[in-house]
XYZ file of N, CA and C in Angstrom:
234
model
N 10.562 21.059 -66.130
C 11.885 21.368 -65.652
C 12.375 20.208 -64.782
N 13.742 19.604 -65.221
C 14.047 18.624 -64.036
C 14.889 19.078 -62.975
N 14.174 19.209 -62.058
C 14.271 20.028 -60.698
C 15.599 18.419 -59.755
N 15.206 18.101 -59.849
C 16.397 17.022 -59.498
C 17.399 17.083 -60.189
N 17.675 16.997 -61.334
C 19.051 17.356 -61.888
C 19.635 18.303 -61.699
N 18.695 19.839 -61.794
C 19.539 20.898 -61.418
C 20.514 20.877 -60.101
N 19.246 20.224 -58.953
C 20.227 20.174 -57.833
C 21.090 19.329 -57.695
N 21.277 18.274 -58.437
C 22.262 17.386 -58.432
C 23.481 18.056 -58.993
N 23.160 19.008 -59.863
C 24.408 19.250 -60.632
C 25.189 21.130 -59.919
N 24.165 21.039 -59.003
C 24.461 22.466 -58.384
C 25.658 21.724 -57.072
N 25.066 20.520 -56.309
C 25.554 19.724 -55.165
C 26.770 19.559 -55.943
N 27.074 18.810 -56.650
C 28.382 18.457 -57.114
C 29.407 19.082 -57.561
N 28.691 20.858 -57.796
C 29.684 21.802 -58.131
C 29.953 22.798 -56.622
N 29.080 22.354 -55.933
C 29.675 23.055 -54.538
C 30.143 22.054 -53.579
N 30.060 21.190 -53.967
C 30.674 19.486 -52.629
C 32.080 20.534 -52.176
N 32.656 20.512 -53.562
C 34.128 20.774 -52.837
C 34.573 21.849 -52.382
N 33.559 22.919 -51.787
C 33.789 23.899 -51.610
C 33.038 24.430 -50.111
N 32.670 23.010 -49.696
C 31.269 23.264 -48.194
C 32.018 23.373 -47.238
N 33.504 23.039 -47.010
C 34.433 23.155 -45.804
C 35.143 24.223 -46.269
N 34.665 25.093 -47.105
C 35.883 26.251 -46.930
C 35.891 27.503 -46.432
N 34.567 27.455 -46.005
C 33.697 28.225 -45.340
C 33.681 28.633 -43.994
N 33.814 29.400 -43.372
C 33.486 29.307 -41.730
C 31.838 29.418 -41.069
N 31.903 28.797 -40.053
C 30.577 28.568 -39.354
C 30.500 30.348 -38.217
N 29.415 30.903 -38.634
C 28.709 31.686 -37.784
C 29.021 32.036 -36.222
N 30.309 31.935 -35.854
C 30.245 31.464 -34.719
C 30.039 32.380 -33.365
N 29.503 33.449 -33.913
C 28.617 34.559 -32.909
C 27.561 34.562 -32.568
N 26.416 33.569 -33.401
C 25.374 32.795 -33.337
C 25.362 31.869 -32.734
N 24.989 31.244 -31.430
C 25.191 30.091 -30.804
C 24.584 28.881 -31.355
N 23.482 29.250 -31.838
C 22.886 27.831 -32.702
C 23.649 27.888 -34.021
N 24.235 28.776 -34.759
C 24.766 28.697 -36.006
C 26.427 28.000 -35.137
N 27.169 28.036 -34.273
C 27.946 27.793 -33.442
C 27.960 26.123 -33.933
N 26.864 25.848 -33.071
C 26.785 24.381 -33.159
C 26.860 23.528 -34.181
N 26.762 23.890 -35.540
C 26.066 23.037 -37.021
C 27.918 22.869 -37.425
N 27.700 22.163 -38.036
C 28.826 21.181 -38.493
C 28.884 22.101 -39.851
N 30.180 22.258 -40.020
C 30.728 23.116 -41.105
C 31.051 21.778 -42.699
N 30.595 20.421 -42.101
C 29.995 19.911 -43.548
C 28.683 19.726 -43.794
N 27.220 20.524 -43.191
C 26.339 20.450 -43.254
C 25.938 20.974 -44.495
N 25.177 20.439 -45.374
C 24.694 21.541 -46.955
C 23.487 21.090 -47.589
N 22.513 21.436 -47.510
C 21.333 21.005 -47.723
C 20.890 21.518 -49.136
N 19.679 21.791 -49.881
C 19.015 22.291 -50.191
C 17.396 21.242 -50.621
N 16.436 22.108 -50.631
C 14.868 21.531 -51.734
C 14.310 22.664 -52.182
N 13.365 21.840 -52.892
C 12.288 22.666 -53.619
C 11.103 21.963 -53.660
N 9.720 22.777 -53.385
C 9.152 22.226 -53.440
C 8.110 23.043 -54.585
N 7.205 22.174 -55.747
C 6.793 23.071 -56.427
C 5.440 23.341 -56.483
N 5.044 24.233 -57.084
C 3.320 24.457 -56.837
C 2.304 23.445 -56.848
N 2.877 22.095 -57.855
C 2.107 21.153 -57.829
C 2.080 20.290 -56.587
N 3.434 20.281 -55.590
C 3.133 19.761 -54.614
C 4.961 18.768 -54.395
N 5.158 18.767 -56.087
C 6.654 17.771 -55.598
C 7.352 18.465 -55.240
N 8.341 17.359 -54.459
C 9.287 17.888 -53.333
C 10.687 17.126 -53.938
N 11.652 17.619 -54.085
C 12.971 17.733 -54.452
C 14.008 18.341 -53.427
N 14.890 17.721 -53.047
C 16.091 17.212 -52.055
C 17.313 16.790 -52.496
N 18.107 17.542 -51.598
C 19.892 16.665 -52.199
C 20.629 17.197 -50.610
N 21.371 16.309 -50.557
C 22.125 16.543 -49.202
C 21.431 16.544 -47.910
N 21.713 17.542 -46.755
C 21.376 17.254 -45.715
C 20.190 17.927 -45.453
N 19.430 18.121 -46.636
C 17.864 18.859 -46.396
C 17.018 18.593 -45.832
N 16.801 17.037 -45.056
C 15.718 16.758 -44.063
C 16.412 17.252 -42.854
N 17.749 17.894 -42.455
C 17.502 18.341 -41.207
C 17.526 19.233 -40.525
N 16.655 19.467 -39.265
C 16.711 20.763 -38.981
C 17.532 22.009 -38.526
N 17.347 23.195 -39.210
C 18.395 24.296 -38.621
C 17.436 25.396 -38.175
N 18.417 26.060 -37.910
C 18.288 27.113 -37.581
C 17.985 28.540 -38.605
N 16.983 29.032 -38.894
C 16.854 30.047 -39.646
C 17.427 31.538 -39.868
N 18.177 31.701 -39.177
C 18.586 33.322 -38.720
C 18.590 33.719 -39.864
N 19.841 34.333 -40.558
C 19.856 35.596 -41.623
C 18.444 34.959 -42.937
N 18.729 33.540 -43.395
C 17.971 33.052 -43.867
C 16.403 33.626 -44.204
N 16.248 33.867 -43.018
C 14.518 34.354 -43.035
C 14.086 35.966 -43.307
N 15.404 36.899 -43.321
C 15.499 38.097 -44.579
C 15.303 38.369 -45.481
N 16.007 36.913 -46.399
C 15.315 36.750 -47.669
C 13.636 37.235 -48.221
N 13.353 36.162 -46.696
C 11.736 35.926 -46.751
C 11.331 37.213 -46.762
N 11.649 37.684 -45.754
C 11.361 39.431 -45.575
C 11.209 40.052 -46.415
N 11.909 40.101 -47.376
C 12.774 40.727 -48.458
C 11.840 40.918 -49.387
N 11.290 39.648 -49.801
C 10.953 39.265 -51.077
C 9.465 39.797 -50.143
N 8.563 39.752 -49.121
C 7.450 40.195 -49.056
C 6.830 41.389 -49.319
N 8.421 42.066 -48.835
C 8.128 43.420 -48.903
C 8.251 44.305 -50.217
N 9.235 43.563 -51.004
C 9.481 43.832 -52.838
C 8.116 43.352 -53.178
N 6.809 42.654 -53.074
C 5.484 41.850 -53.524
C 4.769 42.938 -52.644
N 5.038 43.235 -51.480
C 3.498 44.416 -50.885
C 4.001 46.027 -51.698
N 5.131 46.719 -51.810
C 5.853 47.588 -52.357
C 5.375 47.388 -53.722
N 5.589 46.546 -54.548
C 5.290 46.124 -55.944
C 4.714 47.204 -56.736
């Protein structure tokens, strides 16, 4: 699978759409992040790591880490 292209071609279909968004702003660390910030990676079982945009830097996790939740509890539930 070319894991770089996908995200290349996912980045270029959301570029024009990363400022149309509003920033979190009841969250004080979500407050702070720049409303052109847009990251994403992947990294895969073998170990490569795939990047586009502002994915080396750090944020803040809030709702984000639900997901995580989410999906542990759909895998222990299973």
């Amino acid at each position: 699978m070319n894991y770089r292209k996908i995200l290349d071609e996912i980045y270029d279909e959301v570029k024009p759409l990363i400022t149309k968004g509003r920033v979190a702003d009841y969250i004080p660390k979500l407050a702070a992040v720049s409303l052109k910030k847009f990251g994403m990676a992947v990294q895969t079982l073998t170990g490569d790591n795939f990047s586009v945009g502002d994915a080396e830097e750090y944020f803040s996790i809030q709702s984000i880490s639900k997901i995580s939740c989410l999906i542990l509890a759909i895998q222990f539930t299973g």
